Coordinates of C-alpha atoms and ligand atoms in Angstrom, one line a residue:
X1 CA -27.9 -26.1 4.9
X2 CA -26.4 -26.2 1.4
X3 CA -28.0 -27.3 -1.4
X4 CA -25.4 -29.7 -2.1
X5 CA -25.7 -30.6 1.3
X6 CA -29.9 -31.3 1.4
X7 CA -28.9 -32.8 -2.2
X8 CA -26.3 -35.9 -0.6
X9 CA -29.2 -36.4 2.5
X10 CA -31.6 -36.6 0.2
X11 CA -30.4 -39.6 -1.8
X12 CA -28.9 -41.2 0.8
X13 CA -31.5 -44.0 0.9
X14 CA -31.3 -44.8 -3.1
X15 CA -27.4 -45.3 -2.4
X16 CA -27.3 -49.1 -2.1
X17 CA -25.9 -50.5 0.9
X18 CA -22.2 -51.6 -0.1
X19 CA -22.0 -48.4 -1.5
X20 CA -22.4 -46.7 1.6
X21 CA -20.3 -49.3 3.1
X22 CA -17.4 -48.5 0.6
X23 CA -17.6 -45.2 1.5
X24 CA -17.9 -45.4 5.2
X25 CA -14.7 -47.5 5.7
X26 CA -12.5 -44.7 5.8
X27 CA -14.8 -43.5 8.7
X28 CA -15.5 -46.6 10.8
X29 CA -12.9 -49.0 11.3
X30 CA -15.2 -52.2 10.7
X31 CA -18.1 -53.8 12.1
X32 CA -15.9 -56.0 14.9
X33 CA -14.3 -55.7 17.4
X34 CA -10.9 -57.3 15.6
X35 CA -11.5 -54.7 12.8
X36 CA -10.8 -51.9 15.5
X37 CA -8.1 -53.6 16.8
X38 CA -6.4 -54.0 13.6
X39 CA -7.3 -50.5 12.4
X40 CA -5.2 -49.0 16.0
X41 CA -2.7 -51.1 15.5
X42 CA -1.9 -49.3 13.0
X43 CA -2.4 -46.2 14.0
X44 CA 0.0 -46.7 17.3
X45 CA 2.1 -48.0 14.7
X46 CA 2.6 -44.4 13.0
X47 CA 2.8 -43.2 16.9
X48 CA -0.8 -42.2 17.5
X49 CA -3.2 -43.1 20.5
X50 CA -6.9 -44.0 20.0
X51 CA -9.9 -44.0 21.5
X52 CA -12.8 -46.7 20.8
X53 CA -16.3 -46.4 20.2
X54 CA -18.7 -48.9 19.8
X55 CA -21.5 -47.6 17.3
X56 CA -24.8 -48.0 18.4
X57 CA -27.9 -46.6 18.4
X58 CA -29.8 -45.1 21.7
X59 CA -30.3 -48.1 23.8
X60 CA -34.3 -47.9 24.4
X61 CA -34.4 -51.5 25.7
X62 CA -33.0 -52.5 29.5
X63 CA -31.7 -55.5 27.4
X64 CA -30.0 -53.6 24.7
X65 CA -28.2 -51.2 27.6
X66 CA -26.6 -53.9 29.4
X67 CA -25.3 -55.5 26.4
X68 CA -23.7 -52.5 25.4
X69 CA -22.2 -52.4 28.6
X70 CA -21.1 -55.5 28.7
X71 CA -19.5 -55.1 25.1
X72 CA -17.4 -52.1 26.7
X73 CA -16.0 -54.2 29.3
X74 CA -15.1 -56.8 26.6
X75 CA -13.7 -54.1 25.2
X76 CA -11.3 -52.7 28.2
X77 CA -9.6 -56.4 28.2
X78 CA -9.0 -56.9 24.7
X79 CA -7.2 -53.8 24.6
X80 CA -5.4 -55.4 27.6
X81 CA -4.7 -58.4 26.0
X82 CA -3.8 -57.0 22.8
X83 CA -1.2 -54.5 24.6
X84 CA -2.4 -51.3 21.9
X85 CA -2.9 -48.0 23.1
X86 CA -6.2 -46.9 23.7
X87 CA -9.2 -46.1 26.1
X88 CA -12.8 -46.2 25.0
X89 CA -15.5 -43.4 24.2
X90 CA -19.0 -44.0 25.8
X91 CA -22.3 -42.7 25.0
X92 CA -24.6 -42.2 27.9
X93 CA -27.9 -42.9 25.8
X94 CA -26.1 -46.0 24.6
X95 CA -26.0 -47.2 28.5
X96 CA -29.7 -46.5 29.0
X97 CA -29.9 -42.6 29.8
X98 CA -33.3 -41.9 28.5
X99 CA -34.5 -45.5 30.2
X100 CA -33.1 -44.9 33.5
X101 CA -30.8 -42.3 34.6
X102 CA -29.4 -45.2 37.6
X103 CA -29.2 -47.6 35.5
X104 CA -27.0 -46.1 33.0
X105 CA -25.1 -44.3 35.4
X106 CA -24.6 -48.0 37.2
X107 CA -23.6 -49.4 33.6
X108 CA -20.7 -46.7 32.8
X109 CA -19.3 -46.9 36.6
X110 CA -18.8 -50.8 35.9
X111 CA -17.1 -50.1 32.6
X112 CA -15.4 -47.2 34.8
X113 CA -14.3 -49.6 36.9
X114 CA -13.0 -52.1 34.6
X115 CA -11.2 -49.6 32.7
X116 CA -9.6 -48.4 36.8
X117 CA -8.5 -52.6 36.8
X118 CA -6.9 -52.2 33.6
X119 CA -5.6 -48.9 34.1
X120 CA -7.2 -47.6 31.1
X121 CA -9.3 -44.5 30.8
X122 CA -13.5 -43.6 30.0
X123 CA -14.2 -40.5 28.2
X124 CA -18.2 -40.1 28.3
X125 CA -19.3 -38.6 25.0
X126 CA -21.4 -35.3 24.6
X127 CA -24.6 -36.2 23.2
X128 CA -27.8 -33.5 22.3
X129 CA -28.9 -30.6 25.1
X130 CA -31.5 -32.9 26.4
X131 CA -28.8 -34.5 28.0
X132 CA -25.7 -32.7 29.1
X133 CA -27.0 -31.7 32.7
X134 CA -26.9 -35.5 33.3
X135 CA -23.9 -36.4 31.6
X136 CA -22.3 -33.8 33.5
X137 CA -23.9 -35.4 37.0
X138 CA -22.5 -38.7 35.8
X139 CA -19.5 -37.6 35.1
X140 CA -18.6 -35.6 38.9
X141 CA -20.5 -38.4 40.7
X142 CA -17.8 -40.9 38.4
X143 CA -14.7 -38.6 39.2
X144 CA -15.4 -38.7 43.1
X145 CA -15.0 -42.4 43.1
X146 CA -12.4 -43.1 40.2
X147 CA -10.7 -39.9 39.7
X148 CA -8.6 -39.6 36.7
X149 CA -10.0 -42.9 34.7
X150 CA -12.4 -40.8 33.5
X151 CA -13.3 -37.8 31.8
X152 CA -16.0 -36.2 29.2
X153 CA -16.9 -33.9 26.4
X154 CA -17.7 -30.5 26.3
X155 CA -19.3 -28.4 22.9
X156 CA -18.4 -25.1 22.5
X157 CA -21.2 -24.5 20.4
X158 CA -24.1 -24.6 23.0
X159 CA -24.5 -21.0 25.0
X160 CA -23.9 -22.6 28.7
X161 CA -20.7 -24.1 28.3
X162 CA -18.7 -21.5 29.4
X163 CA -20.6 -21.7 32.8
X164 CA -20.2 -25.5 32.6
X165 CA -16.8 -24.5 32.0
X166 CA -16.6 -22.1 34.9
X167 CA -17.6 -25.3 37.5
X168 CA -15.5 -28.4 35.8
X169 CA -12.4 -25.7 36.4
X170 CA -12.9 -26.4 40.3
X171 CA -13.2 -29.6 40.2
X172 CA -10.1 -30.2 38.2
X173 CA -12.1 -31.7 35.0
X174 CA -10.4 -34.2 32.2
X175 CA -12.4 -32.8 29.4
X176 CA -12.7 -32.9 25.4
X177 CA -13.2 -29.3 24.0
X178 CA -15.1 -29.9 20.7
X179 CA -17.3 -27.9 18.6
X180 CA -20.4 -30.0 18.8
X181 CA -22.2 -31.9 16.4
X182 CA -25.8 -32.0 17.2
X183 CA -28.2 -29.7 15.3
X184 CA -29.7 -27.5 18.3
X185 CA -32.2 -24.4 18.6
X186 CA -30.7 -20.9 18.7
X187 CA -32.0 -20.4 22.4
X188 CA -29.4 -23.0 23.1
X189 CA -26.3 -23.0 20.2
X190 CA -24.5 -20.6 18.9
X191 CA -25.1 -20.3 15.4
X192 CA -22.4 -18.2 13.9
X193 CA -19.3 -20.0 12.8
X194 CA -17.4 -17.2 13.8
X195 CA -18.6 -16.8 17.8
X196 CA -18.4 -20.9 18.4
X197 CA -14.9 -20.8 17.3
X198 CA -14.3 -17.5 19.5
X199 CA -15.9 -20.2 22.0
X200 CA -14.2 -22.2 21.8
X201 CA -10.5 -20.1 22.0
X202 CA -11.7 -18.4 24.8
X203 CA -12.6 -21.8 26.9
X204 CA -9.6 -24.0 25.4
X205 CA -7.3 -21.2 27.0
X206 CA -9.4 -20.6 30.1
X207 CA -9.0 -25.1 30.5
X208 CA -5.4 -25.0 30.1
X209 CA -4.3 -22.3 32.0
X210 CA -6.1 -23.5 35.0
X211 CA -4.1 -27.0 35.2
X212 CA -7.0 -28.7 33.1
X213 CA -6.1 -31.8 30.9
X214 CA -8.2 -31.2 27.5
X215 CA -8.5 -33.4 24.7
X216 CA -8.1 -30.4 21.9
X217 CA -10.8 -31.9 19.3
X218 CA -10.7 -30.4 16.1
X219 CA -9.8 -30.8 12.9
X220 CA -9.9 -26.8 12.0
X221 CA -6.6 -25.9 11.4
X222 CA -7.0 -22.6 12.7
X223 CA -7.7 -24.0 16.2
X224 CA -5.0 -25.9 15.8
X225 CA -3.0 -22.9 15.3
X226 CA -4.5 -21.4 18.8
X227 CA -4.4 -24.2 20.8
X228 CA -0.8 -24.6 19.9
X229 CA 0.1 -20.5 21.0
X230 CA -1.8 -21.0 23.9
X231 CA 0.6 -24.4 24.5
X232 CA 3.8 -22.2 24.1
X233 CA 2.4 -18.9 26.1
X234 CA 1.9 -21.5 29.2
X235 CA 4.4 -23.5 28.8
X236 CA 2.1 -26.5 28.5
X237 CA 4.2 -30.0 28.9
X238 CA 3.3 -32.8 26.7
X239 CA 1.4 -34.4 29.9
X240 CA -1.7 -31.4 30.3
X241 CA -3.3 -32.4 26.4
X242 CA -3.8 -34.2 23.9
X243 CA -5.1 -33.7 19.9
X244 CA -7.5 -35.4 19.4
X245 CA -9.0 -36.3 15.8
X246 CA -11.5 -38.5 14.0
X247 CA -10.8 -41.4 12.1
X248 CA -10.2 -41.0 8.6
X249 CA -10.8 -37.0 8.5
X250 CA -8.0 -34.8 7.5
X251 CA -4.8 -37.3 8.0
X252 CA -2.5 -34.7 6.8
X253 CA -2.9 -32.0 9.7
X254 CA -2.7 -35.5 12.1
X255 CA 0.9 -35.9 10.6
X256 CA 1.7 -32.0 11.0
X257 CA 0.2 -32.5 14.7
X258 CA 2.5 -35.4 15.4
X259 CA 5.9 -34.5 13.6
X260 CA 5.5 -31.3 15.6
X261 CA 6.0 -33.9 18.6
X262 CA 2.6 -33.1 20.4
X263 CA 0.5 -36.3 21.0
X264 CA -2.8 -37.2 18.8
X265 CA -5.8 -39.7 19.9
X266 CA -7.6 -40.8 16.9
X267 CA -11.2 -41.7 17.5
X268 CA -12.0 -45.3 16.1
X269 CA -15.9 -46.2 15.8
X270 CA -17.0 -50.0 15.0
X271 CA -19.8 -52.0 15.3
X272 CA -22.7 -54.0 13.7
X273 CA -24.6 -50.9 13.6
X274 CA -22.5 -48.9 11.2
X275 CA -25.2 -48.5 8.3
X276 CA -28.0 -46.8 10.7
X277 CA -25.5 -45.3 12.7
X278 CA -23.7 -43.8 9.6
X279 CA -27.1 -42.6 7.5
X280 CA -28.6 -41.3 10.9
X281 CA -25.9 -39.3 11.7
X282 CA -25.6 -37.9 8.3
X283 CA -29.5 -37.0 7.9
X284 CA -29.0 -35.3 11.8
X285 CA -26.2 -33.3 10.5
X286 CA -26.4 -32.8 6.6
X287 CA -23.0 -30.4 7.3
X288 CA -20.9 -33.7 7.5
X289 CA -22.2 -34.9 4.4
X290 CA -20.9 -32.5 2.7
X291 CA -17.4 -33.3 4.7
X292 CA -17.5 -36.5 3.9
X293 CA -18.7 -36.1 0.0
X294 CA -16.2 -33.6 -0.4
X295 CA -13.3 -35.4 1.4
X296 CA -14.2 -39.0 -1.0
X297 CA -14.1 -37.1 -4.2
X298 CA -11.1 -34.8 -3.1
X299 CA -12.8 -31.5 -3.6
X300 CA -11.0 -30.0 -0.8
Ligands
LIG401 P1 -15.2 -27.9 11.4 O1 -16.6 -28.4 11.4 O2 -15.1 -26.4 11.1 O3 -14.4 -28.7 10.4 C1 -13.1 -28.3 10.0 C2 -12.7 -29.1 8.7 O4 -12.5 -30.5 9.1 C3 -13.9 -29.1 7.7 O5 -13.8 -28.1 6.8 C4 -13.7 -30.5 7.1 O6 -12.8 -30.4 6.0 C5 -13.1 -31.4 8.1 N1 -14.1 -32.2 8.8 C6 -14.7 -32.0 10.0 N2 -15.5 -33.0 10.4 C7 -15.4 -33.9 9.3 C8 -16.0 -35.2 9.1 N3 -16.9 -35.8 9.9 N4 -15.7 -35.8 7.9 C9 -14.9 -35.2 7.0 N5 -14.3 -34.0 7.2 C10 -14.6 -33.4 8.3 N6 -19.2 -33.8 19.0 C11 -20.1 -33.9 20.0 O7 -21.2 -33.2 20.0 N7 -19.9 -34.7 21.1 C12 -18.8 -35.5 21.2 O8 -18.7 -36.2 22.2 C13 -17.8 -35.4 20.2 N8 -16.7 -36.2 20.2 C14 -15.7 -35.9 19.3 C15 -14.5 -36.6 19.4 C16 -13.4 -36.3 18.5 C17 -12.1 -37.0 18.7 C18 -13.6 -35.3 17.5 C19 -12.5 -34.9 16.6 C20 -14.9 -34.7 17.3 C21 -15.9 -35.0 18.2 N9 -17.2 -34.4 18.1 C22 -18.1 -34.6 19.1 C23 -17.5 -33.7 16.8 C24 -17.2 -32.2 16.9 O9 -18.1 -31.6 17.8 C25 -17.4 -31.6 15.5 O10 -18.7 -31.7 15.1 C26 -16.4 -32.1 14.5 O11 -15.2 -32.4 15.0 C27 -16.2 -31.0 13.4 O12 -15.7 -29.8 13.9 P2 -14.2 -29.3 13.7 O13 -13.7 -28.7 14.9 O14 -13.4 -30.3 13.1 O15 -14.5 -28.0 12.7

């Protein structure tokens, strides 16, 4: 960690509130569900996609779960009813993981379900180690029943992927190839910059060569780069992936992305919960505050 970094976590809590909240707008689209709407509006407006997530905290209450789960399904119809383009990102500790591994499995196949109604589209998040065996589960036992409404996350960071990898191939996975975000121990991550990014090369191209649809999710231009020679040495058509991006981080590579005519999903958080969700996130991963510091005061 940087010293600037451990500097920004540091102060985080003597930065007041609406300063945070100033500064976290470019990040989160708002803490309603309207301000998400509006926010991929107009994003489909400059001929994006987008992918919603509700921001929220793990759900340690059976109470807290289902209301989440609930809010998704509220979700799935106002994108309906509002006619934008978008399917929804869910987070399995959101829907009760660490409470009850049935339960939240029962909570993301309703909103799996509704989003099958709507014909719309779940892509279960990655969260920490402790819980990508289950996610994984979740996911299969979800893809048996619903097929291609759903899909999730993979990191390239963490050591097993590529045997994760290896067993999603068979089963003809919709994944998001990411880096990963969660700080984890050595026995478990990759460390080096250099070998998650060699990673994450070596699976992208392993996805897409065997017929996989991957939501490319980076916003390193030089996996950009690959991804797109690994398009044109296959042949890829428009159909088999997607760019995928977060909202407000580097908008100009987004435009490159898109003028280039390849399609881009922009991920769009919102929710009550911005403030713990945003300071939380940044103490977890001091490495983004020094994204976001640099990005606000144009340093890079
Ligand atoms: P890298 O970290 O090298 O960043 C490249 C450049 O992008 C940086 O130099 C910086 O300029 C800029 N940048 C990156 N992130 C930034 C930020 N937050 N703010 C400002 N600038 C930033 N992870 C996970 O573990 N589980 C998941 O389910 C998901 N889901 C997901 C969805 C989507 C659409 C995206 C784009 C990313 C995720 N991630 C994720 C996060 C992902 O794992 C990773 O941590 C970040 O994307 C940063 O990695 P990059 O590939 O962008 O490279």
């Amino acid at each position: 960690m940087s010293l600037i970094d451990k500097l920004i976590v540091w102060s985080l809590p003597f930065v007041p509130k609406p300063i945070v909240g100033y500064f976290s707008k470019t990040y989160i689209a708002g803490p309603n569900l309207e301000d998400a709407v509006r926010v991929i509006k107009d994003l489909n407006a400059k001929g994006m996609m987008a992918t919603m997530d509700l921001l929220g905290e793990e759900s340690r209450e059976v109470e807290k779960a289902y209301q989440a789960a609930e809010e998704y399904v509220n979700i799935l119809k106002t994108i309906h009813d509002e006619r934008i383009n978008s399917n929804v990102s869910v987070k399995p500790t959101q829907m009760g993981l660490v409470i009850d591994k049935e339960m939240c499995y029962q909570h993301i196949r309703r909103i799996v379900e509704t989003a099958k109604k709507y014909d719309n589209f779940v892509r279960v998040d990655m969260e920490d180690r402790h819980c990508t065996t289950d996610t994984i589960k979740i996911y299969l036992r979800l893809k048996e029943e619903f097929e291609n409404y759903v899909g999730t996350v993979i990191q390239a960071y963490l050591r097993r992927t590529s045997d994760d990898i290896n067993n999603l191939i068979k089963h003809k996975a919709n994944l998001r190839l990411c880096k990963g975000i969660y700080v984890e121990p050595r026995e478990a991550a990759y460390k080096d910059m250099a070998i998650i990014n060699s990673n994450y090369k070596y699976n992208l191209e392993k996805l897409l060569a065997s017929g996989c649809y991957v939501g490319i999710a980076t916003h390193d231009e030089k996996l950009v780069w690959h991804a797109l020679s690994i398009i044109e040495k296959y042949h890829l058509p428009p159909e088999q992936y997607e760019f995928q991006m977060l909202l407000g981080v580097d908008e100009k590579l987004r435009q490159i992305i898109l003028n280039a005519g390849h399609r881009l999903r922009v991920y769009v958080p919102y929710g009550q919960e911005w403030y713990a969700y945003s300071t939380r996130r940044l103490k977890e991963n001091p490495k983004m505050a020094g994204y976001v510091f640099k990005q606000i005061f144009h340093l890079s």
